[in-house]
Amino acid sequence: MADKEFSYGFGFKDIPKLLVIILGVSIICLFFPSKKAIDHQYGIGQKWEYDNVYTESPFTAVIQIQQDSIIESTVNYQAGSLVVAKGQFITNALNQTLDQFLPTTMDNSSILSGGWIYFIGHFILTMLIIGALVLYAYKYFPQSCQSVRGVVFLIIWPVIYSIIVYFVSNSQGLNVYLIPFCITPIVVLNFYNGRLALVIHIVVILIASFLIELGYEFIFLQILAGIVTVLVMTETRFWNKFFVAILVILCTYLLAYLGLAIINSGTIIPDESQVFIWLCINALLLLLAYPFIPMLEKIFGFTSTITLAELADMNKPLLKDLSIKAPGTLQHSLQVANLSEAAAKEIGADSLLVKTAALYHDIGKTKQPEYFIENSMGSNPHEKITNFESARIIIDHVIEGEKMAKNANLPKLLIDFITTHHGTTRVEYFYRTQLKEEPGRQFDESLFRYPGPKPKTKEQTILMLADSIEAASKSLKNPTGQDIDQLIDKIIDLKLANEQLIESELSFQELEKCKTVFSSLLRSIYHIRIEYPREQTNKKNSEEE
């Protein structure tokens, strides 16, 4: 919980990550148009010798017809409309249209065909955008940049969408508005929070805007849709919420485009009404996000909310085994899960993660369940062994739990909770008993200390506190509200004094909120009644009388 000064450090181990960034930027730049004007040769009565020409944005041509007087007429072209086909004879009207239209067109061929100078220019701009994304993730989500795979996950989104945008924009009959850009925040939200999801989405849109000539309307529409996605896409593991979120995204697209179209055309029925159809297809394609989540989860080693929800099923083998061999431990784990989930929700941490982790944190106790008091059947097996052996058995539940979790292929994210939920604390009871029974004997204190490590994330810290507080609360007999508050303060003060929270991301303000939640839930568990000051005063007065 100590304040740590952040710095953008770069070492030898980060070179592979830098190479990944450079490779990704280079791939993106290969798909940029060269931005070099095309020099067409044509004339009235000649055939158009080049490829078909389409509009990328709405275009209006002014045609002058010479009769008794000059008469002007206009021809409106919608985005994606055919202007001239290969082999078509050029009439006077078409010649005038081409004269007005072609100066606005650029060569959409690969950037390398326009020379390396264009590649270098786009490389600089793209590197700035991607670099800003990586630095943002490194500062606010350091876990996302700890490995090369994490950096690849950040870079892969702009790379993939650059390829898709290039081929869609250069394909006849397709429109870039059908591309489901909002898949990016939907998927990222399952592994990180909304801030990183939105930043990645904005980077994708900025790079896509380089590839196509749709102006600010495209950027505005897509960024707005991304913001709405982050706001409404809360639970992809529930189909009903997932469909409702997609419907909200679709409505955002349609209403925003309608507003833009009215501004541009001045009419309720815009000229490009077919774009609404492309946007509907866009919304349908967002359903692809669902199968992408488990696929990317396996590739990059993430743990999605869908997987966490599945692992929380009490019919999972490890939990089923826990319920049979150590039913007391299971009840303890369920109570810890409730405390942890409520505290995580209060401070905005990952409540599903800490709830699932709480269910598995004590699975190692199934190896020797009778040595743990919640599974005691009356006799105390610790009376037959030394304090050193008792401490080893107690500590081993962490070590054995880690082994069992790995054998069951639990995500590393959950295994870290098993190893950190006691930090490096001592098995205090047996340590003090040993000192009392043999005060003159020298021994290694580490024999009574858990191997750690100490909790780092907010969720790991919450689980450590909830586990200790729930276990200690069992010693209270008919507690009052004040007894519970004192117990919580004592446990937390002890963790702070032993420097168990020194590496934690949890702030002291968040810690106070967690204490309030723990107190409230424990009071409800022990059915603590509210003490009314007026009743106490009346009672005191009656006694004096």
Coordinates of C-alpha atoms in Angstrom, one line a residue:
M1 CA 0.0 0.0 0.0
A2 CA 3.1 2.2 -0.2
D3 CA 3.1 4.9 -2.9
K4 CA 5.3 3.9 -5.8
E5 CA 6.8 6.3 -8.3
F6 CA 6.1 5.3 -11.8
S7 CA 8.8 5.4 -14.5
Y8 CA 8.9 4.2 -18.1
G9 CA 11.9 1.9 -17.8
F10 CA 13.3 0.0 -20.8
G11 CA 15.7 -2.9 -20.5
F12 CA 17.2 -5.6 -22.6
K13 CA 14.3 -7.9 -21.8
D14 CA 12.0 -5.4 -23.5
I15 CA 13.7 -5.6 -26.9
P16 CA 11.3 -8.5 -28.1
K17 CA 8.4 -6.3 -27.2
L18 CA 9.8 -3.4 -29.2
L19 CA 10.4 -5.6 -32.2
V20 CA 6.7 -6.7 -32.0
I21 CA 5.6 -3.1 -32.0
I22 CA 7.8 -2.2 -35.0
L23 CA 6.6 -5.3 -36.9
G24 CA 3.0 -4.4 -36.2
V25 CA 3.4 -0.8 -37.3
S26 CA 5.2 -1.9 -40.4
I27 CA 2.3 -4.3 -41.3
I28 CA -0.2 -1.6 -40.8
C29 CA 1.7 0.9 -43.0
L30 CA 1.7 -1.6 -45.9
F31 CA -2.0 -1.1 -46.3
F32 CA -2.0 2.7 -46.4
P33 CA -2.8 4.2 -49.8
S34 CA 0.1 6.1 -51.4
K35 CA -1.9 9.3 -51.6
K36 CA -0.5 10.0 -55.0
A37 CA -2.9 11.6 -57.6
I38 CA -3.7 9.5 -60.6
D39 CA -2.9 10.9 -64.0
H40 CA -5.7 9.7 -66.3
Q41 CA -5.8 10.2 -70.0
Y42 CA -9.3 10.4 -71.5
G43 CA -11.5 12.4 -73.9
I44 CA -15.0 12.7 -75.4
G45 CA -15.8 9.7 -77.7
Q46 CA -12.9 7.6 -76.2
K47 CA -13.2 4.4 -74.2
W48 CA -12.3 4.5 -70.5
E49 CA -9.1 2.3 -70.4
Y50 CA -8.7 2.2 -66.7
D51 CA -10.4 0.2 -63.9
N52 CA -13.9 1.0 -62.7
V53 CA -14.0 4.2 -60.7
Y54 CA -16.2 4.5 -57.5
T55 CA -16.9 7.3 -55.1
E56 CA -15.7 6.9 -51.6
S57 CA -17.9 9.7 -50.3
P58 CA -20.9 11.6 -51.6
F59 CA -20.1 13.6 -54.7
T60 CA -22.2 16.1 -56.8
A61 CA -21.2 16.8 -60.4
V62 CA -22.4 20.0 -62.2
I63 CA -23.2 19.3 -65.9
Q64 CA -23.5 22.2 -68.4
I65 CA -25.6 21.5 -71.5
Q66 CA -25.2 23.9 -74.5
Q67 CA -28.6 24.6 -76.2
D68 CA -30.1 28.0 -76.9
S69 CA -28.5 28.9 -73.6
I70 CA -26.3 27.1 -71.2
I71 CA -28.3 24.9 -68.9
E72 CA -26.8 23.5 -65.7
S73 CA -27.9 20.3 -64.1
T74 CA -26.5 18.3 -61.2
V75 CA -25.9 14.6 -60.8
N76 CA -25.6 13.2 -57.2
Y77 CA -23.4 10.2 -56.5
Q78 CA -23.7 8.3 -53.2
A79 CA -20.7 6.7 -51.5
G80 CA -19.7 3.6 -53.3
S81 CA -21.5 4.6 -56.6
L82 CA -20.0 3.7 -60.0
V83 CA -18.8 6.8 -61.8
V84 CA -17.3 5.1 -64.9
A85 CA -16.8 1.5 -65.9
K86 CA -13.8 0.1 -67.8
G87 CA -14.5 0.2 -71.6
Q88 CA -17.3 2.7 -71.3
F89 CA -17.6 5.4 -73.9
I90 CA -17.1 8.9 -72.6
T91 CA -19.9 11.3 -73.3
N92 CA -19.8 15.0 -72.9
A93 CA -21.7 14.7 -69.6
L94 CA -19.4 11.9 -68.4
N95 CA -16.3 13.9 -69.4
Q96 CA -17.4 16.9 -67.3
T97 CA -18.1 14.6 -64.4
L98 CA -14.7 13.0 -64.6
D99 CA -13.1 16.5 -64.9
Q100 CA -14.6 17.4 -61.6
F101 CA -14.3 14.1 -59.8
L102 CA -10.8 12.8 -60.7
P103 CA -8.8 15.7 -59.2
T104 CA -10.2 14.6 -55.8
T105 CA -9.2 10.9 -56.2
M106 CA -6.0 9.3 -55.1
D107 CA -4.3 6.1 -55.9
N108 CA -5.5 3.4 -53.5
S109 CA -2.7 0.9 -54.4
S110 CA -0.2 -0.3 -51.8
I111 CA 1.8 2.5 -50.3
L112 CA 5.1 0.9 -51.5
S113 CA 4.0 1.6 -55.1
G114 CA 4.2 5.3 -54.3
G115 CA 7.7 5.2 -52.9
W116 CA 9.3 4.7 -49.6
I117 CA 8.8 8.3 -48.6
Y118 CA 5.1 7.7 -48.2
F119 CA 5.8 4.6 -46.1
I120 CA 8.2 6.5 -43.8
G121 CA 5.6 9.3 -43.3
H122 CA 2.8 6.8 -42.3
F123 CA 5.3 4.8 -40.2
I124 CA 6.0 7.9 -38.1
L125 CA 2.4 8.7 -37.5
T126 CA 1.4 5.1 -36.8
M127 CA 4.3 4.6 -34.5
L128 CA 3.2 7.7 -32.5
I129 CA -0.3 6.3 -32.1
I130 CA 0.7 2.7 -31.3
G131 CA 3.5 4.0 -29.0
A132 CA 0.9 6.1 -27.1
L133 CA -1.3 3.0 -26.7
V134 CA 1.5 0.9 -25.3
L135 CA 2.8 3.5 -22.9
Y136 CA -0.8 4.1 -21.7
A137 CA -1.2 0.4 -21.1
Y138 CA 2.2 0.1 -19.5
K139 CA 1.4 2.9 -17.0
Y140 CA -2.2 2.1 -16.0
F141 CA -2.3 -1.7 -16.8
P142 CA 1.3 -2.9 -16.3
Q143 CA 0.2 -6.5 -16.3
S144 CA -0.8 -6.1 -20.0
C145 CA 2.8 -5.4 -21.0
Q146 CA 4.6 -7.9 -18.8
S147 CA 5.0 -10.4 -21.6
V148 CA 5.5 -10.4 -25.4
R149 CA 2.0 -12.0 -25.7
G150 CA 0.5 -9.1 -23.8
V151 CA 2.0 -6.6 -26.2
V152 CA 0.9 -8.7 -29.2
F153 CA -2.7 -8.6 -27.8
L154 CA -2.5 -4.8 -27.8
I155 CA -1.1 -4.5 -31.3
I156 CA -3.1 -7.2 -33.0
W157 CA -6.3 -5.1 -33.0
P158 CA -5.1 -2.2 -35.2
V159 CA -3.2 -4.7 -37.4
I160 CA -6.3 -6.9 -38.1
Y161 CA -8.6 -4.0 -38.7
S162 CA -6.2 -2.3 -41.0
I163 CA -6.2 -5.4 -43.2
I164 CA -10.0 -5.7 -43.0
V165 CA -10.5 -2.0 -43.9
Y166 CA -8.1 -2.2 -46.8
F167 CA -9.9 -5.1 -48.4
V168 CA -13.4 -3.9 -47.7
S169 CA -12.7 -0.4 -49.0
N170 CA -11.2 -1.8 -52.2
S171 CA -14.0 -4.4 -52.8
Q172 CA -16.9 -3.6 -55.1
G173 CA -20.3 -3.6 -53.5
L174 CA -19.0 -3.4 -49.9
N175 CA -19.1 -0.5 -47.4
V176 CA -16.7 0.1 -44.5
Y177 CA -19.7 0.8 -42.3
L178 CA -20.4 -3.0 -42.2
I179 CA -17.1 -3.6 -40.3
P180 CA -17.8 -4.4 -36.7
F181 CA -15.3 -2.2 -35.0
C182 CA -17.0 -2.5 -31.6
I183 CA -15.9 -6.1 -31.4
T184 CA -12.6 -4.7 -30.0
P185 CA -14.0 -3.1 -26.8
I186 CA -16.4 -6.1 -26.3
V187 CA -13.5 -8.6 -26.3
V188 CA -11.0 -6.4 -24.4
L189 CA -13.6 -5.8 -21.7
N190 CA -13.5 -9.5 -20.8
F191 CA -9.8 -9.3 -19.9
Y192 CA -9.3 -5.7 -18.8
N193 CA -11.5 -2.8 -17.8
G194 CA -13.3 -0.3 -19.9
R195 CA -10.6 2.3 -20.0
L196 CA -8.1 0.2 -21.9
A197 CA -10.9 -1.2 -24.1
L198 CA -11.9 2.3 -25.1
V199 CA -8.3 3.5 -25.7
I200 CA -7.6 0.5 -28.0
H201 CA -10.8 1.2 -29.9
I202 CA -9.9 4.8 -30.4
V203 CA -6.5 3.8 -31.7
V204 CA -8.1 1.4 -34.2
I205 CA -10.5 4.1 -35.4
L206 CA -7.7 6.6 -35.8
I207 CA -5.6 4.2 -37.9
A208 CA -8.7 3.2 -39.9
S209 CA -9.4 6.8 -40.7
F210 CA -6.0 7.0 -42.5
L211 CA -7.1 4.2 -44.8
I212 CA -10.4 5.6 -45.9
E213 CA -11.7 9.0 -47.0
L214 CA -14.9 9.3 -45.0
G215 CA -14.0 12.3 -42.9
Y216 CA -15.0 13.3 -39.4
E217 CA -18.4 11.6 -39.7
F218 CA -16.8 8.2 -39.7
I219 CA -14.5 8.9 -36.7
F220 CA -17.3 10.5 -34.7
L221 CA -19.7 7.7 -35.3
Q222 CA -17.3 4.9 -34.5
I223 CA -15.8 6.5 -31.3
L224 CA -19.4 7.2 -30.1
A225 CA -20.3 3.6 -30.7
G226 CA -17.2 2.5 -28.8
I227 CA -18.0 4.7 -25.8
V228 CA -21.6 3.3 -25.7
T229 CA -20.2 -0.3 -26.0
V230 CA -18.0 0.2 -22.9
L231 CA -20.9 1.6 -21.0
V232 CA -23.5 -1.0 -21.8
M233 CA -21.4 -4.2 -22.3
T234 CA -21.2 -5.4 -18.7
E235 CA -21.8 -9.1 -18.9
T236 CA -21.0 -11.1 -22.1
R237 CA -21.6 -14.3 -20.2
F238 CA -25.3 -13.7 -20.1
W239 CA -26.9 -13.9 -23.5
N240 CA -29.9 -11.7 -22.7
K241 CA -27.6 -8.8 -21.5
F242 CA -25.3 -9.4 -24.5
F243 CA -28.2 -9.1 -27.0
V244 CA -29.6 -6.0 -25.3
A245 CA -26.2 -4.4 -25.4
I246 CA -25.9 -5.1 -29.1
L247 CA -29.3 -3.6 -29.7
V248 CA -28.3 -0.4 -27.8
I249 CA -25.1 -0.2 -30.0
L250 CA -27.2 -0.6 -33.1
C251 CA -29.6 2.2 -32.0
T252 CA -26.6 4.4 -31.3
Y253 CA -25.3 3.8 -34.8
L254 CA -28.6 4.4 -36.5
L255 CA -29.5 7.5 -34.6
A256 CA -26.0 9.1 -34.8
Y257 CA -25.8 8.4 -38.6
L258 CA -29.4 9.8 -39.0
G259 CA -28.3 13.0 -37.2
L260 CA -25.2 13.4 -39.4
A261 CA -27.1 12.7 -42.5
I262 CA -29.8 15.3 -41.7
I263 CA -27.0 17.9 -41.0
N264 CA -25.4 17.1 -44.4
S265 CA -28.5 16.8 -46.6
G266 CA -31.1 18.9 -44.7
T267 CA -33.7 16.2 -45.1
I268 CA -35.2 13.4 -42.8
I269 CA -34.6 10.8 -45.6
P270 CA -30.9 11.0 -46.5
D271 CA -29.6 10.1 -49.9
E272 CA -27.4 7.3 -48.5
S273 CA -30.2 5.3 -46.8
Q274 CA -28.5 2.1 -47.7
V275 CA -25.9 2.8 -45.1
F276 CA -28.5 2.0 -42.5
I277 CA -28.5 -1.6 -43.9
W278 CA -24.8 -1.8 -43.6
L279 CA -25.0 -0.6 -40.0
C280 CA -27.6 -3.4 -39.2
I281 CA -25.2 -6.0 -40.7
N282 CA -22.5 -4.4 -38.5
A283 CA -24.6 -5.1 -35.4
L284 CA -25.2 -8.7 -36.4
L285 CA -21.4 -9.2 -37.0
L286 CA -20.9 -8.1 -33.4
L287 CA -22.1 -11.6 -32.4
L288 CA -18.7 -12.9 -33.6
A289 CA -17.2 -11.4 -30.4
Y290 CA -18.7 -14.3 -28.4
P291 CA -16.7 -17.1 -30.0
F292 CA -13.6 -14.8 -30.2
I293 CA -13.4 -14.5 -26.4
P294 CA -12.6 -18.2 -25.6
M295 CA -10.3 -18.4 -28.6
L296 CA -8.2 -15.4 -27.6
E297 CA -8.3 -16.5 -24.0
K298 CA -6.5 -19.8 -25.0
I299 CA -4.1 -18.0 -27.3
F300 CA -3.0 -15.3 -24.9
G301 CA -3.5 -17.1 -21.6
F302 CA -6.2 -14.8 -20.3
T303 CA -9.1 -15.6 -18.0
S304 CA -12.5 -14.3 -19.1
T305 CA -15.6 -13.7 -17.1
I306 CA -17.2 -16.6 -18.9
T307 CA -14.5 -19.0 -17.6
L308 CA -14.7 -17.6 -14.1
A309 CA -18.4 -18.1 -14.0
E310 CA -18.0 -21.7 -15.2
L311 CA -15.3 -22.3 -12.5
A312 CA -17.6 -21.1 -9.8
D313 CA -20.0 -24.0 -10.5
M314 CA -20.1 -26.1 -7.3
N315 CA -20.1 -29.2 -9.5
K316 CA -16.5 -28.6 -10.6
P317 CA -14.3 -31.6 -9.4
L318 CA -12.2 -29.6 -7.0
L319 CA -15.2 -27.9 -5.3
K320 CA -17.1 -31.2 -5.3
D321 CA -14.2 -32.9 -3.6
L322 CA -13.9 -30.0 -1.1
S323 CA -17.6 -30.4 -0.2
I324 CA -17.2 -34.1 0.6
K325 CA -13.8 -34.2 2.3
A326 CA -13.8 -30.8 4.0
P327 CA -17.4 -29.6 4.4
G328 CA -16.4 -27.1 7.1
T329 CA -13.8 -25.6 4.9
L330 CA -16.4 -25.3 2.1
Q331 CA -18.7 -23.3 4.4
H332 CA -15.8 -21.1 5.4
S333 CA -14.9 -20.6 1.7
L334 CA -18.5 -19.6 0.8
Q335 CA -18.6 -17.0 3.6
V336 CA -15.3 -15.6 2.5
A337 CA -16.6 -15.5 -1.1
N338 CA -19.6 -13.5 0.1
L339 CA -17.5 -11.0 2.1
S340 CA -14.9 -10.7 -0.7
E341 CA -17.5 -10.2 -3.5
A342 CA -19.3 -7.5 -1.5
A343 CA -16.1 -5.6 -0.7
A344 CA -14.9 -5.8 -4.3
K345 CA -18.1 -4.4 -5.6
E346 CA -17.9 -1.5 -3.1
I347 CA -14.5 -0.4 -4.4
G348 CA -15.0 -1.2 -8.1
A349 CA -12.7 -4.3 -8.1
D350 CA -13.3 -7.5 -10.0
S351 CA -16.0 -9.1 -7.8
L352 CA -16.5 -12.2 -9.9
L353 CA -12.7 -12.9 -9.9
V354 CA -12.4 -12.6 -6.1
K355 CA -15.6 -14.6 -5.5
T356 CA -14.3 -17.5 -7.7
A357 CA -10.9 -17.3 -6.1
A358 CA -12.4 -17.5 -2.6
L359 CA -14.1 -20.8 -3.5
Y360 CA -10.7 -22.3 -4.4
H361 CA -8.3 -20.7 -2.0
D362 CA -8.4 -23.5 0.6
I363 CA -8.7 -26.6 -1.6
G364 CA -5.3 -27.8 -0.2
K365 CA -7.0 -28.6 3.0
T366 CA -8.6 -31.6 1.4
K367 CA -5.3 -33.5 1.8
Q368 CA -5.6 -33.5 5.6
P369 CA -8.9 -31.9 6.5
E370 CA -9.1 -33.2 10.1
Y371 CA -6.2 -30.9 11.1
F372 CA -8.2 -27.8 10.5
I373 CA -10.6 -26.7 13.2
E374 CA -13.6 -26.1 10.9
N375 CA -13.5 -29.8 10.0
S376 CA -12.9 -31.0 13.6
M377 CA -15.0 -33.9 14.7
G378 CA -14.3 -33.4 18.5
S379 CA -10.8 -34.8 19.0
N380 CA -7.8 -32.6 18.3
P381 CA -5.2 -34.5 16.2
H382 CA -2.6 -31.7 16.9
E383 CA -2.2 -33.0 20.4
K384 CA -0.5 -36.1 19.1
I385 CA 2.2 -34.3 17.1
T386 CA 4.8 -31.6 17.7
N387 CA 4.2 -27.9 17.1
F388 CA 6.7 -28.1 14.1
E389 CA 4.6 -30.8 12.5
S390 CA 1.4 -28.9 13.1
A391 CA 2.8 -25.8 11.6
R392 CA 4.0 -27.8 8.6
I393 CA 0.6 -29.3 8.0
I394 CA -1.2 -25.9 8.3
I395 CA 1.3 -24.3 5.9
D396 CA 1.2 -27.2 3.5
H397 CA -2.5 -26.5 2.6
V398 CA -1.2 -23.5 0.5
I399 CA 1.5 -25.6 -1.1
E400 CA -0.8 -28.5 -1.8
G401 CA -3.5 -26.2 -3.0
E402 CA -1.2 -24.7 -5.6
K403 CA -0.2 -28.2 -6.8
M404 CA -3.8 -29.3 -7.0
A405 CA -4.8 -26.2 -8.9
K406 CA -2.0 -26.7 -11.4
N407 CA -2.9 -30.3 -11.9
A408 CA -6.5 -29.2 -12.6
N409 CA -5.3 -26.6 -15.1
L410 CA -6.8 -23.7 -13.2
P411 CA -5.9 -20.3 -14.6
K412 CA -2.7 -18.8 -13.1
L413 CA -4.9 -15.9 -12.1
L414 CA -6.7 -18.1 -9.5
I415 CA -3.5 -19.9 -8.5
D416 CA -2.0 -16.6 -7.4
F417 CA -4.8 -16.2 -4.9
I418 CA -4.0 -19.6 -3.3
T419 CA -0.4 -18.7 -2.8
T420 CA -1.0 -15.1 -1.5
H421 CA -4.0 -15.4 0.7
H422 CA -1.8 -15.9 3.8
G423 CA 1.1 -13.9 2.5
T424 CA 4.2 -14.5 4.6
T425 CA 2.5 -14.5 7.9
R426 CA 3.3 -16.8 10.8
V427 CA 1.2 -19.7 12.0
E428 CA 0.9 -17.7 15.2
Y429 CA -0.8 -20.2 17.5
F430 CA 1.8 -23.0 17.1
Y431 CA 4.7 -20.5 17.0
R432 CA 3.7 -19.0 20.4
T433 CA 2.9 -22.5 21.8
Q434 CA 6.4 -23.7 20.9
L435 CA 8.0 -20.6 22.5
K436 CA 6.0 -21.3 25.7
E437 CA 6.7 -25.0 25.9
E438 CA 10.4 -24.8 25.1
P439 CA 11.6 -21.3 25.8
G440 CA 15.3 -22.1 25.7
R441 CA 15.2 -24.0 22.4
Q442 CA 16.7 -22.4 19.3
F443 CA 14.8 -22.9 16.0
D444 CA 14.3 -21.4 12.6
E445 CA 11.3 -19.1 12.7
S446 CA 10.7 -19.6 8.9
L447 CA 9.4 -23.1 9.8
F448 CA 6.3 -21.3 11.2
R449 CA 5.9 -18.9 8.3
Y450 CA 4.0 -19.2 5.0
P451 CA 6.1 -19.0 1.9
G452 CA 4.1 -16.2 0.3
P453 CA 4.2 -14.1 -1.8
K454 CA 2.4 -11.2 -0.4
P455 CA -0.8 -10.0 -2.1
K456 CA -0.3 -7.4 -4.9
T457 CA -3.7 -6.8 -6.5
K458 CA -6.7 -5.3 -4.9
E459 CA -8.6 -8.6 -5.2
Q460 CA -5.8 -10.7 -3.6
T461 CA -5.7 -8.2 -0.7
I462 CA -9.5 -8.4 -0.2
L463 CA -9.3 -12.1 -0.1
M464 CA -6.5 -12.2 2.5
L465 CA -8.5 -9.8 4.8
A466 CA -11.8 -11.6 4.3
D467 CA -10.3 -15.0 5.0
S468 CA -8.6 -13.9 8.2
I469 CA -11.6 -11.9 9.5
E470 CA -14.1 -14.6 8.7
A471 CA -12.0 -17.3 10.5
A472 CA -11.3 -15.1 13.5
S473 CA -15.0 -14.2 13.8
K474 CA -15.8 -17.8 14.6
S475 CA -14.1 -17.3 18.0
L476 CA -16.6 -14.6 19.0
K477 CA -19.4 -15.7 21.4
N478 CA -22.6 -13.6 21.1
P479 CA -20.7 -10.7 19.8
T480 CA -21.9 -7.1 19.8
G481 CA -21.4 -4.7 16.9
Q482 CA -18.5 -3.2 18.8
D483 CA -16.9 -6.6 19.2
I484 CA -17.0 -7.1 15.5
D485 CA -15.6 -3.7 14.7
Q486 CA -12.8 -4.2 17.1
L487 CA -12.0 -7.6 15.6
I488 CA -11.9 -6.2 12.1
D489 CA -9.6 -3.4 13.2
K490 CA -7.3 -5.8 15.1
I491 CA -6.9 -8.1 12.1
I492 CA -6.2 -5.3 9.6
D493 CA -3.8 -3.5 12.0
L494 CA -1.9 -6.8 12.4
K495 CA -1.6 -7.2 8.6
L496 CA -0.3 -3.7 8.3
A497 CA 2.1 -4.1 11.2
N498 CA 3.5 -7.3 9.6
E499 CA 3.9 -5.5 6.3
Q500 CA 1.6 -8.0 4.5
L501 CA -0.1 -5.2 2.5
I502 CA 3.1 -3.3 1.6
E503 CA 3.0 -4.5 -2.0
S504 CA -0.8 -4.2 -2.4
E505 CA -2.5 -1.8 -4.9
L506 CA -5.3 -1.3 -2.4
S507 CA -5.5 2.3 -1.1
F508 CA -6.2 3.3 2.5
Q509 CA -9.5 4.9 1.3
E510 CA -10.5 1.6 -0.3
L511 CA -9.4 -0.3 2.8
E512 CA -11.8 1.8 4.9
K513 CA -14.7 1.0 2.5
C514 CA -13.8 -2.7 2.8
K515 CA -13.9 -2.5 6.6
T516 CA -17.3 -1.0 6.5
V517 CA -18.6 -3.8 4.2
F518 CA -17.0 -6.5 6.3
S519 CA -18.6 -5.0 9.5
S520 CA -22.0 -4.8 7.9
L521 CA -22.1 -8.4 6.6
L522 CA -20.7 -9.9 9.8
R523 CA -23.4 -8.0 11.8
S524 CA -26.1 -9.5 9.6
I525 CA -24.5 -13.0 9.9
Y526 CA -24.5 -12.7 13.8
H527 CA -27.9 -11.0 13.9
I528 CA -26.6 -8.0 15.7
R529 CA -29.5 -5.7 16.8
I530 CA -29.2 -2.0 16.6
E531 CA -28.7 -0.4 20.0
Y532 CA -31.0 2.6 20.4
P533 CA -29.5 5.4 22.5
R534 CA -33.0 6.4 23.7
E535 CA -33.7 3.0 25.1
Q536 CA -30.3 3.0 26.9
T537 CA -31.0 6.4 28.4
N538 CA -34.5 5.3 29.6
K539 CA -33.0 2.2 31.1
K540 CA -30.4 4.2 32.9
N541 CA -33.0 6.7 34.3
S542 CA -35.2 3.8 35.5
E543 CA -32.3 2.3 37.3
E544 CA -31.5 5.6 39.0
E545 CA -35.1 5.8 40.2

